[in-house]
Amino acid sequence: MGKQIDAYSNILDLIGNTPLVKLNKITAPLTGNFYAKIESFNPGHSSKDRIAAYIIEEAERKGILKPGSTIIETTSGNTGFSLAMVSIVKGYKCILAVSSKSSPDKIDMLRAMGARVYVCPAHVSADDPRSYYEVAKRLHSETNNSIYINQYFNALNIEAHYKTTGPEIWNQTNGNITHLVACSGTGGTISGIARYLKEQNSNIKVLGVDAYGSVLKKFHETGEFDHNEVYPYRIEGLGKNLIPTATDFETIDRYVKVSDGESAHMARKLAHKEGMFVGYTSGAAMQAIYQLDTEGEFSEDSNIVVIFPDHGSRYMSKVYSNEWMENQGFFDTKNAEVPEEIEY
Ligand code: PMP
């Protein structure tokens, strides 16, 4: 008998069980104790690994997927990368219909992970047969043994976080969490975690982060879709111009809106202050915490958990490029930290 080898059976075994890390310097001016759940520790470097693995494994359990089946989705973002990763390991084909606005880097990254990428024109409406939504739907209907992930309207997105991220946070805080701060895109992360935590302790406050230019906050407050709330913004993965059914609005106590510029500076500050190289929406969540603190949301004995959804390396040509920051005018805003003078 040879010695046992201490190895994971494949890369997917590393999904979940991400670390909770105390924030120290960046939170020094704030009231409360702050802990970040760092989702870039997932093997695909984002929280989307969880839903990719969960949704695909649920389909396997139901017998919908067989070896050689096809996984279809409409995103060039984190979900696309995670689906490609899970598909490669499990032996499925992965087709991603993406918008021509997606950067060549992102498309190359998906192809590097074995996905077949259809680049669809960005300028057409969602119901045009050439749009990435329609292309994905068509490919799904034409392909036997395929599933369309449809993350904004898939209840399994919430369930993935209810079954994994929620219990992890409850255990990591020994039930002492008082507040959750999380970005809301599809809403799967925040609603899944919130549903689990509130079942354990209904006093836990759940604070959602939304973007200026997105309808979520207004919809949560009024139950109405206000077209005036919709305009272009820079942060990717946060907020939406439609109402996703993967968001359980009842589990969320309130939303905070954050700006592109302040969120970008806060992401950079997380690297400088905490050594945490995280994505744009992590900066947005941190910015929301600063705003909530100003409003007196937290007290000395609050234990606040914030979700950092992905890794900074995905934003080298954006938030972490001085040229991009300059072109956005983010160094012109009040209190902006100009690179040569950065002294966080
Ligand atoms: N941050 C990033 C970088 C994302 O890609 C997403 C997913 N769209 C989110 C936050 C929000 O997560 P969710 O879709 O679960 O609301």
Tab-separated table of N, CA, C and O and ligand atoms in Angstrom, residues 48 78 152 157 161 183-189 236-237 281 309-310 315, ligand 1:
chain	number	residue	atom	x	y	z
A	48	LYS	N	-19.633	33.284	-8.311
A	48	LYS	CA	-20.450	32.627	-9.336
A	48	LYS	C	-20.112	31.150	-9.513
A	48	LYS	O	-20.901	30.404	-10.070
A	78	ASN	N	-18.513	36.951	-14.726
A	78	ASN	CA	-18.072	35.888	-13.826
A	78	ASN	C	-18.854	34.595	-14.014
A	78	ASN	O	-18.284	33.508	-13.945
A	152	TYR	N	-30.770	35.379	-13.964
A	152	TYR	CA	-31.620	36.434	-13.384
A	152	TYR	C	-33.014	35.916	-13.026
A	152	TYR	O	-33.729	36.532	-12.237
A	157	ASN	N	-30.478	29.881	-8.287
A	157	ASN	CA	-29.438	30.867	-7.991
A	157	ASN	C	-29.521	31.260	-6.505
A	157	ASN	O	-28.514	31.245	-5.781
A	161	HIS	N	-26.926	29.874	-2.772
A	161	HIS	CA	-26.370	30.672	-1.660
A	161	HIS	C	-27.054	30.336	-0.339
A	161	HIS	O	-26.436	30.416	0.728
A	183	CYS	N	-23.831	43.171	-2.479
A	183	CYS	CA	-24.271	43.731	-3.757
A	183	CYS	C	-25.452	42.933	-4.286
A	183	CYS	O	-25.568	41.743	-4.036
A	184	SER	N	-26.286	43.631	-5.061
A	184	SER	CA	-27.455	42.992	-5.640
A	184	SER	C	-27.389	43.151	-7.158
A	184	SER	O	-27.457	44.270	-7.681
A	185	GLY	N	-27.199	42.019	-7.850
A	185	GLY	CA	-27.201	42.024	-9.313
A	185	GLY	C	-28.383	41.167	-9.734
A	185	GLY	O	-29.508	41.631	-9.859
A	186	THR	N	-28.125	39.847	-9.871
A	186	THR	CA	-29.263	38.934	-10.005
A	186	THR	C	-30.026	38.877	-8.692
A	186	THR	O	-31.204	38.543	-8.659
A	187	GLY	N	-29.333	39.148	-7.589
A	187	GLY	CA	-29.942	39.090	-6.252
A	187	GLY	C	-29.795	37.738	-5.589
A	187	GLY	O	-30.171	37.558	-4.436
A	188	GLY	N	-29.222	36.774	-6.303
A	188	GLY	CA	-29.062	35.429	-5.752
A	188	GLY	C	-28.219	35.422	-4.482
A	188	GLY	O	-28.594	34.791	-3.489
A	189	THR	N	-27.116	36.121	-4.513
A	189	THR	CA	-26.222	36.126	-3.351
A	189	THR	C	-26.928	36.686	-2.123
A	189	THR	O	-27.019	36.030	-1.090
A	236	GLU	N	-19.913	46.926	-13.141
A	236	GLU	CA	-20.487	45.731	-13.774
A	236	GLU	C	-20.862	44.705	-12.704
A	236	GLU	O	-20.089	44.464	-11.779
A	237	GLY	N	-22.047	44.120	-12.848
A	237	GLY	CA	-22.464	43.049	-11.932
A	237	GLY	C	-23.346	43.550	-10.800
A	237	GLY	O	-23.845	42.785	-10.004
A	281	THR	N	-17.123	45.672	-7.592
A	281	THR	CA	-18.293	45.650	-6.718
A	281	THR	C	-17.904	45.484	-5.244
A	281	THR	O	-18.692	45.836	-4.363
A	309	PRO	N	-17.303	39.985	-3.953
A	309	PRO	CA	-17.663	38.932	-4.923
A	309	PRO	C	-16.547	38.405	-5.821
A	309	PRO	O	-16.594	37.251	-6.211
A	310	ASP	N	-15.556	39.242	-6.196
A	310	ASP	CA	-14.554	38.692	-7.126
A	310	ASP	C	-13.204	39.366	-6.990
A	310	ASP	O	-12.979	40.198	-6.103
A	315	TYR	N	-10.090	43.510	-13.416
A	315	TYR	CA	-10.358	44.945	-13.637
A	315	TYR	C	-9.087	45.737	-13.922
A	315	TYR	O	-9.028	46.937	-13.684
B	1	PMP	N1	-20.352	41.498	-8.132
B	1	PMP	C1	-19.966	40.963	-9.280
B	1	PMP	C2	-18.598	41.256	-9.786
B	1	PMP	C3	-20.838	40.156	-10.022
B	1	PMP	O1	-20.438	39.621	-11.191
B	1	PMP	C4	-22.134	39.933	-9.519
B	1	PMP	C5	-23.081	39.089	-10.310
B	1	PMP	N2	-23.841	39.739	-11.305
B	1	PMP	C6	-22.515	40.525	-8.305
B	1	PMP	C7	-21.587	41.289	-7.634
B	1	PMP	C8	-23.889	40.384	-7.720
B	1	PMP	O2	-24.208	39.082	-7.315
B	1	PMP	P1	-25.666	38.544	-7.560
B	1	PMP	O3	-25.861	38.381	-9.049
B	1	PMP	O4	-25.720	37.238	-6.836
B	1	PMP	O5	-26.634	39.540	-7.019
